[in-house]
Coordinates of C-alpha atoms and ligand atoms in Angstrom, one line a residue:
X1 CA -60.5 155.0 -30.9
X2 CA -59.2 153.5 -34.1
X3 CA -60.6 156.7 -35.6
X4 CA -58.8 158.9 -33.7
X5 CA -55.3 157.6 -34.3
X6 CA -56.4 157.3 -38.4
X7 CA -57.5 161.2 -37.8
X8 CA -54.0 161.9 -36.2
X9 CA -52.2 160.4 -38.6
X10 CA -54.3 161.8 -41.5
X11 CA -53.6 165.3 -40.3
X12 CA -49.7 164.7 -39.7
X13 CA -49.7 163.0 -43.4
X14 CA -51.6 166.1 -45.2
X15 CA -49.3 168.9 -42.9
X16 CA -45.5 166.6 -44.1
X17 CA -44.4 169.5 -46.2
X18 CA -44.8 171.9 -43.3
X19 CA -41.9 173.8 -41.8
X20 CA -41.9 174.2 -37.9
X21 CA -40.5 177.3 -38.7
X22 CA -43.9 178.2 -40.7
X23 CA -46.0 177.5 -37.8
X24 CA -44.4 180.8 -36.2
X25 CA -45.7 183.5 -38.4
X26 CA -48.3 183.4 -35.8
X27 CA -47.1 186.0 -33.6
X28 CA -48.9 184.4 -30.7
X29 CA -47.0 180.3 -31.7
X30 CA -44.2 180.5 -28.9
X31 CA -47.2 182.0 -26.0
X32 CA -50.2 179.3 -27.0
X33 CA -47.7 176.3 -27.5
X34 CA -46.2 176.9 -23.9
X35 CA -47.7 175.7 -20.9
X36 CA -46.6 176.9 -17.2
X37 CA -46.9 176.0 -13.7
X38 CA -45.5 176.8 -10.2
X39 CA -42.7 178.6 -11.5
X40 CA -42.0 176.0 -14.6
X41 CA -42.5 176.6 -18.1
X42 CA -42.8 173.6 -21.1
X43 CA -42.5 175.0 -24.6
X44 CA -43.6 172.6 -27.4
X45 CA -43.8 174.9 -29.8
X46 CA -40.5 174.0 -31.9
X47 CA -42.5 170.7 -33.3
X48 CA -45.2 170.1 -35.7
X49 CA -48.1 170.4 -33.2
X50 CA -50.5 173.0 -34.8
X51 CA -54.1 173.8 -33.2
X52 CA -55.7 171.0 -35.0
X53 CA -53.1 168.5 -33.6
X54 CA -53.2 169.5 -30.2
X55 CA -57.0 169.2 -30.5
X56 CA -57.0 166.0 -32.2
X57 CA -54.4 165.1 -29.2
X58 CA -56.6 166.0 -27.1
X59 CA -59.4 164.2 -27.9
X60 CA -57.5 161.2 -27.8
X61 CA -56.4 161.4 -24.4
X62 CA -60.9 162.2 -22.9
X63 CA -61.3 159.5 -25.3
X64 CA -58.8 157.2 -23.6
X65 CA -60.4 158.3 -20.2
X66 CA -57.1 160.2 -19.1
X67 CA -59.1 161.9 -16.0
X68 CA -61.0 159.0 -15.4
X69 CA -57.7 156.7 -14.9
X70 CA -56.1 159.7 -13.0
X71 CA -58.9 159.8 -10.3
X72 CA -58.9 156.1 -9.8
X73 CA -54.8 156.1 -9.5
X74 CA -55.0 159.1 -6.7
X75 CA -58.0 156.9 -4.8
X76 CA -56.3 154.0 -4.7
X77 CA -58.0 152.0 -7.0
X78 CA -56.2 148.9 -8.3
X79 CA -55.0 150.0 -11.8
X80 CA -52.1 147.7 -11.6
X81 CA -54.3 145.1 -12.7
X82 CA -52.2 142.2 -13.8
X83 CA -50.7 142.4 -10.2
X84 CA -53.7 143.5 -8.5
X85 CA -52.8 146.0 -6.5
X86 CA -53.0 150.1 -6.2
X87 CA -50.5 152.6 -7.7
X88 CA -49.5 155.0 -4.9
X89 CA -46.6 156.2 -4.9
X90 CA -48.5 159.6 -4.9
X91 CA -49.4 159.0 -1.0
X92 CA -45.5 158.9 -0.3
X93 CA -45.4 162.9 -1.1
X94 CA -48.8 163.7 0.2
X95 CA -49.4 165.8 3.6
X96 CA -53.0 164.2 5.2
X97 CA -55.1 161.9 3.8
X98 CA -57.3 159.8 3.9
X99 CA -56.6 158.0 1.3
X100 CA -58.7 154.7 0.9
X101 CA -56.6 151.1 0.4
X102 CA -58.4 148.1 1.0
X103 CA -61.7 149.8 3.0
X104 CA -58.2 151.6 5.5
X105 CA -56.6 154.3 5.4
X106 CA -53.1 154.2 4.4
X107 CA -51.8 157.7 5.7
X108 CA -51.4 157.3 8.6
X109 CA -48.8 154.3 8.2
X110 CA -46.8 156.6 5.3
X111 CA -46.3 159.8 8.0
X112 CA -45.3 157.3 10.8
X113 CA -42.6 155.9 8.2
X114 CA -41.6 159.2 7.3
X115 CA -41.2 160.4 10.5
X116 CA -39.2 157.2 11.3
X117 CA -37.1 158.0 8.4
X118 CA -36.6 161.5 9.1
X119 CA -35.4 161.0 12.9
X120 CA -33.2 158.4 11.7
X121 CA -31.6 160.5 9.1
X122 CA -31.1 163.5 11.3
X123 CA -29.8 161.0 14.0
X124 CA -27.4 159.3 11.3
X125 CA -26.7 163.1 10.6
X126 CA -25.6 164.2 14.1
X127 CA -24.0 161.6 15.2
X128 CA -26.9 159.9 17.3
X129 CA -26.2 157.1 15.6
X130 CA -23.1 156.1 15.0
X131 CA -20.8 153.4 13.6
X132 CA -18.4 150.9 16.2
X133 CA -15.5 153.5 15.1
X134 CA -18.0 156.9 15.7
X135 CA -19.5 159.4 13.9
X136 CA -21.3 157.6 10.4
X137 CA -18.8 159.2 7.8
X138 CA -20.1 156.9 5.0
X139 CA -23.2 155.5 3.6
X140 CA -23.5 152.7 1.0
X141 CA -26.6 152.5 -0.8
X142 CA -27.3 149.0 -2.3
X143 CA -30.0 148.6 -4.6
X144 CA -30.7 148.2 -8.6
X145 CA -33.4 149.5 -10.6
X146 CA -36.0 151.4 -8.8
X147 CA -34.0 150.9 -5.5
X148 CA -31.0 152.6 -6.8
X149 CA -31.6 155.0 -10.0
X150 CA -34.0 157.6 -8.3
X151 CA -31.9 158.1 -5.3
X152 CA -28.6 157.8 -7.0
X153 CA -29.9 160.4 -9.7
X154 CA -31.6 162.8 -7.1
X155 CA -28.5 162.8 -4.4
X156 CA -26.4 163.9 -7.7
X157 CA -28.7 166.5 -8.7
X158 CA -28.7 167.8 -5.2
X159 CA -25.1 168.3 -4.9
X160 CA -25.4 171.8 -4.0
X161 CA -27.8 170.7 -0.8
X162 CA -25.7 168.0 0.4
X163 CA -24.6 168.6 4.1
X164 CA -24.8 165.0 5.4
X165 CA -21.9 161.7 5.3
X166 CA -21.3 161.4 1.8
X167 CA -23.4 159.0 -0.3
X168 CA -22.2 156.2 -2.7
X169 CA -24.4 154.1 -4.7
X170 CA -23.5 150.4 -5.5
X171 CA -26.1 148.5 -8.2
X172 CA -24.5 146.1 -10.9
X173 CA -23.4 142.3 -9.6
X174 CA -20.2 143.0 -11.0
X175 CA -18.0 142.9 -8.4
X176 CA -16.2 146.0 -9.6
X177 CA -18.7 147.9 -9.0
X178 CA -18.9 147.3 -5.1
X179 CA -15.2 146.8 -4.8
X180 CA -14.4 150.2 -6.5
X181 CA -17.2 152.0 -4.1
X182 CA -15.1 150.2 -0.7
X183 CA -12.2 151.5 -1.9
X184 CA -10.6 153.9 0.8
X185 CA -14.2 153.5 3.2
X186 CA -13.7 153.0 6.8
X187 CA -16.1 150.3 7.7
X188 CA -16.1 151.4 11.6
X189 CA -17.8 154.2 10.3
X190 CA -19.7 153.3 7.4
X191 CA -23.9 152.6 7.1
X192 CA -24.8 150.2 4.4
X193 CA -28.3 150.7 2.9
X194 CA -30.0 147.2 1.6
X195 CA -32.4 148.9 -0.5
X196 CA -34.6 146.3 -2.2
X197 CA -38.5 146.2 -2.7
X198 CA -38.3 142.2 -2.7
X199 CA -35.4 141.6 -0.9
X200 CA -34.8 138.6 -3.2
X201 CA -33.1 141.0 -6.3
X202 CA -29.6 138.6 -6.9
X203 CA -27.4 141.4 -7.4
X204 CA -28.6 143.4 -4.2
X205 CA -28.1 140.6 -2.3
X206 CA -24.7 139.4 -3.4
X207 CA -23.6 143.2 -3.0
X208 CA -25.4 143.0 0.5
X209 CA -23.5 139.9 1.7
X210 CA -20.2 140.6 0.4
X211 CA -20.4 144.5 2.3
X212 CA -21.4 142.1 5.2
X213 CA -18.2 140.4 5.0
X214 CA -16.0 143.0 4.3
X215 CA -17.8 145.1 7.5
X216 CA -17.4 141.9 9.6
X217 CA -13.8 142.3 9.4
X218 CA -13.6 145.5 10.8
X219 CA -16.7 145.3 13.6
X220 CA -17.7 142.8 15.7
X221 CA -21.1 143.3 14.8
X222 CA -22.0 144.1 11.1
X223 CA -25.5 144.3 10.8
X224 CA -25.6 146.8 13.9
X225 CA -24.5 149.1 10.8
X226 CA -26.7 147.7 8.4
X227 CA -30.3 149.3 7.0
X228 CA -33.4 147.5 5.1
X229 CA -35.5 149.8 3.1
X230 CA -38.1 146.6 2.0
X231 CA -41.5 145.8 1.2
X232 CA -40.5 142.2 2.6
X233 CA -39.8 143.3 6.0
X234 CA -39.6 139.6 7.2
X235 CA -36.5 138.5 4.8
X236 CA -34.7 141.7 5.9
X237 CA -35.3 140.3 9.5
X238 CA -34.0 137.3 8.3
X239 CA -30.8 138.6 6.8
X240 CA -29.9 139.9 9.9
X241 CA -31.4 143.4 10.4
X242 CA -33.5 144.8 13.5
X243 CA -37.0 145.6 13.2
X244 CA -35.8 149.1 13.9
X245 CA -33.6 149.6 11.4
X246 CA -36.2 148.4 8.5
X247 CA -38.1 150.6 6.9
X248 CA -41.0 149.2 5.2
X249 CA -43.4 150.3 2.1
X250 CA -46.3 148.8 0.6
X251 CA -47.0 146.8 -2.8
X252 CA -48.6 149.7 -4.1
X253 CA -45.2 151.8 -4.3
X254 CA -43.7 150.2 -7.6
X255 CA -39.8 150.2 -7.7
X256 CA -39.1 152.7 -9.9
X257 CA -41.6 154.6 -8.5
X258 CA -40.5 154.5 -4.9
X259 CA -38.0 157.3 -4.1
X260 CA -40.3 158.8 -2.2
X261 CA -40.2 157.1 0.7
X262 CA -37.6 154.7 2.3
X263 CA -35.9 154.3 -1.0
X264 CA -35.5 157.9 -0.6
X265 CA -33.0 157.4 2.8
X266 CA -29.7 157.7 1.1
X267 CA -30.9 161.6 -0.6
X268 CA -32.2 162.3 2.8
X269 CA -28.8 161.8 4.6
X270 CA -27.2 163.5 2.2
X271 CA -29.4 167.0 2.6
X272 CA -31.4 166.3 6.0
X273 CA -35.0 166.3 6.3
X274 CA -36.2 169.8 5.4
X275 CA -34.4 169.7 2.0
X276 CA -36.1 166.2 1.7
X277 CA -39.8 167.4 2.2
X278 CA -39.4 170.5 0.2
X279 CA -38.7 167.6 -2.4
X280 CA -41.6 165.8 -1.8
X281 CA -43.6 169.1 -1.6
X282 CA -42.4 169.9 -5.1
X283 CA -43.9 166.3 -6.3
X284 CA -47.1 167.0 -4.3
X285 CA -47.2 170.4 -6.3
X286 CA -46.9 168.8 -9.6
X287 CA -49.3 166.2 -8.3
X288 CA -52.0 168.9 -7.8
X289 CA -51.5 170.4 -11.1
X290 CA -51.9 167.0 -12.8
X291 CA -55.7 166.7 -11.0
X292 CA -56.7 170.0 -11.5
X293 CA -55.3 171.6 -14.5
X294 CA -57.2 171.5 -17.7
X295 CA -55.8 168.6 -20.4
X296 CA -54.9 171.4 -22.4
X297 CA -53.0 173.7 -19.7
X298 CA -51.4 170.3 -18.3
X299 CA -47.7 169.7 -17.8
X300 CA -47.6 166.1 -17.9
X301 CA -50.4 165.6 -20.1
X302 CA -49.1 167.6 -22.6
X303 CA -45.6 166.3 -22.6
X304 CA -47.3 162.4 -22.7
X305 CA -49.3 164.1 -26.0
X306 CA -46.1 165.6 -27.6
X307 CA -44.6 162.0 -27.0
X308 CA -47.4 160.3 -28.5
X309 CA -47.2 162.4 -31.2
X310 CA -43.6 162.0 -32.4
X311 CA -43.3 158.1 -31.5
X312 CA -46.9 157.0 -32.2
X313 CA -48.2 159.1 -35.2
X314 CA -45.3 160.7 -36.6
X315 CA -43.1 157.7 -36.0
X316 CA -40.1 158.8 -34.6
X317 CA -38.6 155.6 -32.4
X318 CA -36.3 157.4 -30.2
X319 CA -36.3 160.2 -27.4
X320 CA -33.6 162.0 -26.3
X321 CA -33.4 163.9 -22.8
X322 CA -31.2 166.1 -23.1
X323 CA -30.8 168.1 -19.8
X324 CA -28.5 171.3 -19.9
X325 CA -27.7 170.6 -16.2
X326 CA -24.9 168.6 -15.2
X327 CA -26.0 167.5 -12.3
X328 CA -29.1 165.8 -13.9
X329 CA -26.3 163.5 -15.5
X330 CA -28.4 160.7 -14.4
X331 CA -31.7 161.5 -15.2
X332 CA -31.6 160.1 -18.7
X333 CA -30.7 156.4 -17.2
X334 CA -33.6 157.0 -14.3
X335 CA -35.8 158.0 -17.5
X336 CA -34.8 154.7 -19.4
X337 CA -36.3 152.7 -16.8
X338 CA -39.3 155.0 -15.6
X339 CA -40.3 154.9 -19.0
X340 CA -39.2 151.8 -20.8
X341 CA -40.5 149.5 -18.0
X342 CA -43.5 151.1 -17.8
X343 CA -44.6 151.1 -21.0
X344 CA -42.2 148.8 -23.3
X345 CA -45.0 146.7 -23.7
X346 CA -46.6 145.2 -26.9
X347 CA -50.2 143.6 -24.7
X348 CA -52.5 145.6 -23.8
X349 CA -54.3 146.0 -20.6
X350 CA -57.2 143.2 -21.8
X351 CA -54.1 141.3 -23.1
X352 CA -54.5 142.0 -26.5
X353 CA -51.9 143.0 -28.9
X354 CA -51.2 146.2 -28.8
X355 CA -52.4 148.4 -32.1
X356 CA -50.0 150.9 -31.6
X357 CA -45.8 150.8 -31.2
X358 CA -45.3 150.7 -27.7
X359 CA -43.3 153.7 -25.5
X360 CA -40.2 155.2 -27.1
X361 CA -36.6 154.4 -26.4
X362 CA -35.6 156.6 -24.7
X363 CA -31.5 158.2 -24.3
X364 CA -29.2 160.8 -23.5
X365 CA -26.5 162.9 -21.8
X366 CA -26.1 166.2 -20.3
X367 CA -25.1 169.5 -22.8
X368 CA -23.4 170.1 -23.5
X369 CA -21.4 167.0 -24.0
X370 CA -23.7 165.7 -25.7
X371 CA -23.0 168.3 -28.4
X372 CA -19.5 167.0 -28.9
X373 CA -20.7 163.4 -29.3
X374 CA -23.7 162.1 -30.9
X375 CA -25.4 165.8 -32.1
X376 CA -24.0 165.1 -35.1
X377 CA -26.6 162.4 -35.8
X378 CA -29.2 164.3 -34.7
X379 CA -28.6 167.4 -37.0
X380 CA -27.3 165.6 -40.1
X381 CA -28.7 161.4 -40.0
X382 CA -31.2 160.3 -42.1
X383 CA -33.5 159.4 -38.7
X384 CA -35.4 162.3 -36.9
X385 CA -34.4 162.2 -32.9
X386 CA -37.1 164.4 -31.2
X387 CA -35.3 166.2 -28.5
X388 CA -36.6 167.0 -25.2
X389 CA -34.3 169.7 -23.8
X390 CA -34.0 170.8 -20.0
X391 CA -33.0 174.1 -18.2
X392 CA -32.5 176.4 -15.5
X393 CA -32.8 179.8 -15.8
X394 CA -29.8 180.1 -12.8
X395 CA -27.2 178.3 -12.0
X396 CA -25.9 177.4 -8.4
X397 CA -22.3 179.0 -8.9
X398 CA -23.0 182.5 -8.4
X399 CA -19.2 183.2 -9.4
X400 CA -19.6 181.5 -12.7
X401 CA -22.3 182.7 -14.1
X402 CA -20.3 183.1 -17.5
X403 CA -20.3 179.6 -17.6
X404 CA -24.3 179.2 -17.3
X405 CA -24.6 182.5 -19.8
X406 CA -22.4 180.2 -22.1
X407 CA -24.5 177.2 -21.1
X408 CA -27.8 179.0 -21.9
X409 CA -26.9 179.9 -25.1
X410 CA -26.0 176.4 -26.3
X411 CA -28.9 174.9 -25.4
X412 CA -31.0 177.6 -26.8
X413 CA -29.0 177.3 -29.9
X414 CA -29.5 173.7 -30.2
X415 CA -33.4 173.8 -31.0
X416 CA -33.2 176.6 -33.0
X417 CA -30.6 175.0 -35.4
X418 CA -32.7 171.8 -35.0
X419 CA -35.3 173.8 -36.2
X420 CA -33.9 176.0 -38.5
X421 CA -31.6 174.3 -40.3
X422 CA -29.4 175.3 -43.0
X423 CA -30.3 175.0 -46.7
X424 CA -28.6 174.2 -49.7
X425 CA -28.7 177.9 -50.7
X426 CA -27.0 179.0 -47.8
X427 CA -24.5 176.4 -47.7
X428 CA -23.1 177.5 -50.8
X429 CA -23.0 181.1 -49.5
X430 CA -21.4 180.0 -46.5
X431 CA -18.4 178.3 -49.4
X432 CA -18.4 180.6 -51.7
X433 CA -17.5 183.2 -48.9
X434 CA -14.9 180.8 -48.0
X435 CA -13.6 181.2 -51.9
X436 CA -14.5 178.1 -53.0
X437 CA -16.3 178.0 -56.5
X438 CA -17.9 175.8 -59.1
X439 CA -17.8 171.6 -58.1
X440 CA -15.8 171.7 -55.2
X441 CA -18.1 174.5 -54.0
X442 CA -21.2 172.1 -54.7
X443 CA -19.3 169.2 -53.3
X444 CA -18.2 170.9 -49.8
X445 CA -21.6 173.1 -49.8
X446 CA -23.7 169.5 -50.0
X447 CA -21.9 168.2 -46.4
X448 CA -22.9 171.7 -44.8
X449 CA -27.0 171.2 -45.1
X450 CA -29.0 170.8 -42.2
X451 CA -32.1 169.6 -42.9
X452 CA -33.6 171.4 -40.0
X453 CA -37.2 171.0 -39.1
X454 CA -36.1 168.2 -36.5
X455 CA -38.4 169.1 -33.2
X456 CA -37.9 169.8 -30.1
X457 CA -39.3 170.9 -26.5
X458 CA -37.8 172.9 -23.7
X459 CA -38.2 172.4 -20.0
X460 CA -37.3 175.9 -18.6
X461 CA -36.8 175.9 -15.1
X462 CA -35.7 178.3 -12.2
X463 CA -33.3 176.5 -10.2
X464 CA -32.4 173.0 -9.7
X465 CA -33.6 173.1 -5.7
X466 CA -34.8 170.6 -4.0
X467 CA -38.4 171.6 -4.8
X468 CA -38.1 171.6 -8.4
X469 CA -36.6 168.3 -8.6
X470 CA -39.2 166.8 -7.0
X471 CA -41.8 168.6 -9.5
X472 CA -39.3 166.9 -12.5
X473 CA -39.6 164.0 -11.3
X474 CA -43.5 163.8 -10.6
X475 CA -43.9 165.5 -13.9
X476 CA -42.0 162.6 -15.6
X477 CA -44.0 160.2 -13.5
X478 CA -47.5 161.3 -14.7
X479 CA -46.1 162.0 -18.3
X480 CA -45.5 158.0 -18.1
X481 CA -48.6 157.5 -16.8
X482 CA -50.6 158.9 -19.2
X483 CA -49.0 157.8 -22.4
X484 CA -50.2 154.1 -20.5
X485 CA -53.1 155.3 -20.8
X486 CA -53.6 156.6 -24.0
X487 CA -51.7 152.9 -25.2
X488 CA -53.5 150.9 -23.3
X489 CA -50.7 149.4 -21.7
X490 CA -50.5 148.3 -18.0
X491 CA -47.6 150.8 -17.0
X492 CA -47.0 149.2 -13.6
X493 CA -45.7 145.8 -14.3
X494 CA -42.5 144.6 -15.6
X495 CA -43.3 141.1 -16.6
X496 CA -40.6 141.6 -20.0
X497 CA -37.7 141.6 -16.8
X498 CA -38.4 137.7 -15.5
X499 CA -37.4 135.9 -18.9
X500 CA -33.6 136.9 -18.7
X501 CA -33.8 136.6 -14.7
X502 CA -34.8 132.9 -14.5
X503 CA -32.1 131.9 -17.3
X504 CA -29.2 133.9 -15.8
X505 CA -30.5 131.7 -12.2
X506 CA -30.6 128.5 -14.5
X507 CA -27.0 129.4 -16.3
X508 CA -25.4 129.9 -13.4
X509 CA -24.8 126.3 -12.2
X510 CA -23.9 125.3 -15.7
X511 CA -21.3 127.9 -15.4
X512 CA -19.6 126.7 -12.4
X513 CA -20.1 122.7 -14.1
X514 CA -22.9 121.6 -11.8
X515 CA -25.3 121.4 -14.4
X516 CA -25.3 120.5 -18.0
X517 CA -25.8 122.9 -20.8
X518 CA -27.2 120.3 -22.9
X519 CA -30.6 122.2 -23.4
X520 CA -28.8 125.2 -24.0
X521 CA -28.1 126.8 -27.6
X522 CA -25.0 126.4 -29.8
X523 CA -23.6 130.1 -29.6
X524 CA -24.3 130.4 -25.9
X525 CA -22.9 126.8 -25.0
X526 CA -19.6 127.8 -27.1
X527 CA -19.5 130.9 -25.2
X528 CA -19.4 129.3 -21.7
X529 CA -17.5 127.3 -22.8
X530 CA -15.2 130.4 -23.7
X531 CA -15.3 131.7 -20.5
X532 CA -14.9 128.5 -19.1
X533 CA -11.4 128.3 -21.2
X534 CA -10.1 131.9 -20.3
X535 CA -10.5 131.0 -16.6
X536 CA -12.8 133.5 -15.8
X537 CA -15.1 131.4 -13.3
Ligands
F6P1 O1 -35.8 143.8 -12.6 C1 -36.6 144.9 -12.6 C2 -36.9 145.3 -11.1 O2 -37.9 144.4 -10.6 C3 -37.3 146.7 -11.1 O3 -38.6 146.9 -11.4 C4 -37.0 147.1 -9.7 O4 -36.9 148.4 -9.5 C5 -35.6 146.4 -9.6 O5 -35.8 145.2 -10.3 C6 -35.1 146.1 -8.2 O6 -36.0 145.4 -7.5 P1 -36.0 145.3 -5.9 O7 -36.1 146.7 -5.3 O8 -37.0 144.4 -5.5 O9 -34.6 144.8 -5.5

C-alpha cells in the first residue's frame, strides 16, 4: 500500500509544472474525465487527474478492497467495528430485502416503520391528527447533528415540494435558538418532533423540555403533541411519549446517516409520502450504481478518488462545496459533519496511527454569494481551495429563467477562470488598454494575475426534485465511505465528539458555584469567572 501512495505522489511531483488547461488538447479530456448516471453527470476534468492518475487512483482504491468493504456494508456485516455493529442506513431506502442482521432479517421491521411513518404524516397532513386547538399548523423539529442537519437541509432544498404545516428546525442549546423558532407559533396547534438517536443529547433535551413547558401552558396535555424519532425507544417512553407516537431505528443507522427513516419525519410532513419515497428511491438509485458500476465509471468512487487526490497526494487541506442552488444553502454544514465526523480521524481501523492526513475540511456557501465573499481567496491566495461545484440544468421558476441563465453562467465561469487564469502578460494588456504605462502599469497589472490552474469539479444536474436529492445525498454518503476506506479510518464512529461533551457536563456545575474549578486551567477559570462577573448565569 505504501507503494501506491509513494507512486501517487511520484506522479503528481514529476506532472507540477503541468497546466490543467494542457490536459485538454485531447479533444476527447472533457468526455473521458466525466462520468454519468441516472440522469447526473460528474465532470473532473478541470483538475490534474491525467490517465495515469486516475489509474494509479484506481489501483489504490482494489488495493484498499473498496468492493470488498462495499459488499460487506450492503450485507450487514459489522464494519463499524469499534462499536460493533452494522452500517445500514442503506436498508432505510431499500424496497424488499432480505437483508441479514444478526442471523434476521431486518426488512421487514424498516417497511413496517415506514409505513407507520407515512400514515402518520399523511394523518398529521389531513388533519387526522390534530393539535388541542385543530388542524397541526406547525411542526417543531428538535434534534442536533445527525437528528437535525439532513432533515433541516433536505426540507430547504425541497421548498418547491412543500405542501404540508410548515417545518422549523431547532438544534443549538442556546436558548435563542428555540425561543426565536416559538416566536408567533400557536402551541394548540403545533407538533414537536424529539428527534434524537440516544435520547440523552443535552441540547435536545433541554430544547425538548423547555417546548414541553411552553406547550403545557397552552394544553392540558403536552406530550399528546409530542413525537420521538429514537433508537432508545424506552427513555422516550420515559419522557412522556406514547409507544405510538415513537418511532424507532436501529444501532446500525448512524446519526448523520439517518435521514432516511424516522429522522426523516419532519421532510415528510412538509411534502407527504410520495415526494418522500421518490427521495429514497433516488438514494436507492445511487445505491445500485455504487454496487454495480465499474470503479472507473463510479459516481462516488470517483468523487472519493478526486478527493483523495487533492487532500491526500496533492495536499490541498480544504474543500469547498460550492452548490449553485440556493436552496442547497445547507448542504455545505450537513457536508461538514457527514464528512468530518466520519473520517476526521488520525487511528486507523487496527488503531494505528494513521499514515496519511486524515479527511479534508470541508466549507462553503451557495453562488453565487459565495462569489461576493471569500472567491477572492480562492482565485488570488497563496493556498489552492479545490472546488467542488453543483448544478441544475433547470430551475424551478419557470418565469425566471433569466435569473438561472445568469446563474448558469456564473458558475460555469467560475471553473473556467479557476482554471484559466490570467497571466502577467495579459494583465498588462488588460492596463495598458486602460492607458496606464510604464511602473504604474507593472504595479496595477501585478494585482490583476490569476494564477489559474486551481481545480475544480462539477455536479451537473437536471432538477433539484425530490429524486435527485436523494441521489446527492447517497452519492455524498458512499463518496465518505470510500475515502474511509482507502484511509483506513473507521468512518462510523465519532469518538473525537465525547472529550468536549464530558467537560461541558463537568463545567456546568462549577458554573452555577456547586463545584470548584480548582482542577481547571488558568485561562478557562478566569473566564468563568468572567462570565460569572457579567452576570450571565
Ligand atoms: O455529538 C455528535 C453526535 O453524536 C452526532 O453523531 C449525532 O448526530 C448527534 O450527536 C446527535 O445525537 P442524537 O441523535 O443521539 O441526539
Amino acid at each position: 500500500m505504501a507503494d501506491l501512495w509513494a507512486n501517487l505522489r511520484d506522479h503528481a511531483d514529476r506532472n507540477d509544472d503541468r497546466h490543467i488547461l494542457d490536459l485538454f488538447e485531447d479533444p476527447g479530456r472533457a468526455e473521458s474525465f466525466s462520468v454519468r448516471a441516472d440522469g447526473m453527470l460528474f465532470d473532473y476534468s478541470k483538475t490534474r487527474i491525467d490517465a495515469g492518475a486516475r489509474g494509479l487512483l484506481l489501483d489504490l482504491a482494489r488495493a484498499s478492497d473498496v468492493e470488498g468493504r462495499r459488499a460487506a456494508m450492503f450485507s450487514g456485516e459489522k464494519i463499524n467495528e469499534t462499536e460493533g455493529r452494522a452500517v445500514l442506513h442503506t436498508a432505510l431506502r431499500a424496497s424488499g430485502g432480505p437483508i441479514i442482521v444478526d442471523g434476521a432479517d431486518v426488512m421487514a421491521g424498516v417497511l413496517e416503520t415506514r409505513a407507520r411513518l407515512y400514515d402518520f404524516a399523511e394523518a398529521v397532513r389531513g388533519g387526522g391528527f390534530a393539535g388541542q386547538g385543530g388542524a397541526i399548523t406547525d411542526v417543531v423539529n428538535i434534534g442536533i447533528g445527525g437528528s437535525d442537519l439532513g432533515p433541516a437541509m433536505a426540507t430547504l432544498a425541497l421548498a418547491p415540494y412543500h405542501d404540508g404545516p410548515r417545518v422549523h428546525y431547532v438544534s443549538n442549546v442556546d436558548g435563542a435558538d428555540i425561543n426565536d423558532a416559538l416566536q408567533g407559533l400557536d402551541p394548540k396547534t403545533t407538533l414537536v418532533i424529539v428527534a434524537s438517536k440516544t435520547f440523552t443529547t443535552i441540547e435536545t433535551m433541554t430544547n425538548a423540555r423547555t417546548a414541553r413547558d411552553w406547550m403545557a401552558e397552552a394544553v392540558a396535555d403536552p406530550s399528546a403533541q409530542f413525537v420521538a424519532l429514537s433508537s432508545a425507544t424506552d427513555k422516550a417512553g420515559a419522557f412522556g411519549i406514547p409507544p405510538e407516537r415513537v418511532f424507532g431505528f436501529e444501532d446500525w443507522v448512524g446519526g448523520r446517516y439517518s435521514l432516511w427513516g424516522p429522522i426523516g419525519l419532519g421532510l415528510m410532513i412538509a411534502v407527504g409520502d410520495a415526494a418522500f419515497q421518490q427521495f429514497l428511491d433516488g438514494a436507492a438509485a445511487m445505491d445500485r450504481h455504487f454496487q454495480e458500476a465499474d470503479l472507473g465509471d463510479n459516481l462516488p468512487v470517483l468523487l472519493a478518488l478526486v478527493g483523495i487526490w487533492h487532500n491526500q497526494v496533492q495536499g490541498f487541506a480544504t474543500r469547498a462545496v460550492l452548490p449553485y442552488d440556493n436552496r442547497l444553502s445547507r448542504l455545505p454544514a450537513y457536508l461538514q459533519q457527514l464528512e468530518m465526523e466520519s473520517n476526521g480521524k488520525s487511528v486507523a481501523m487496527d488503531g494505528t496511527r494513521l499514515q496519511v492526513d486524515s479527511g479534508p475540511i470541508v466549507w462553503g456557501e451557495p453562488g453565487t454569494n459565495g462569489q461576493h465573499a471569500f472567491y477572492q481567496l480562492i482565485h488570488q491566495g497563496t493556498r489552492v481551495v479545490p472546488c467542488e461545484f453543483l448544478l441544475a440544468a433547470r430551475g424551478h421558476e419557470p418565469n425566471l429563467t433569466h435569473h438561472h441563465r445568469l446563474l448558469v453562467a456564473n458558475c460555469l465561469a467560475q471553473s473556467e477562470a479557476l482554471m484559466r487564469g490570467r497571466s502577467m502578460e495579459e494583465a498588462r494588456a488588460l492596463m495598458g488598454k486602460k492607458g496606464l504605462t510604464g511602473a504604474e502599469l507593472e504595479r496595477q497589472a501585478a494585482h490583476r494575475v490569476f494564477p489559474g490552474n486551481r481545480p475544480s469539479t462539477t455536479l451537473l444536474y437536471d432538477q433539484l426534485t425530490p429524486f435527485t436529492l436523494g441521489q446527492i445525498i447517497a452519492l455524498y454518503e458512499h463518496r465518505v465511505f470510500v475515502e474511509g476506506v482507502i484511509l483506513g479510518i473507521n468512518s462510523f464512529d465519532q469518538w473525537g465528539v465525547e472529550l468536549g461533551k464530558e467537560l461541558a457536563v463537568a463545567l456546568e456545575p462549577v458554573l452555577t458555584g456547586e463545584a470548584e474549578d480548582a482542577d481547571k486551567d488558568g485561562s478557562t477559570r478566569a473566564l468563568v469567572a468572567a462570565v460569572k462577573a457579567a452576570g450571565g448565569i
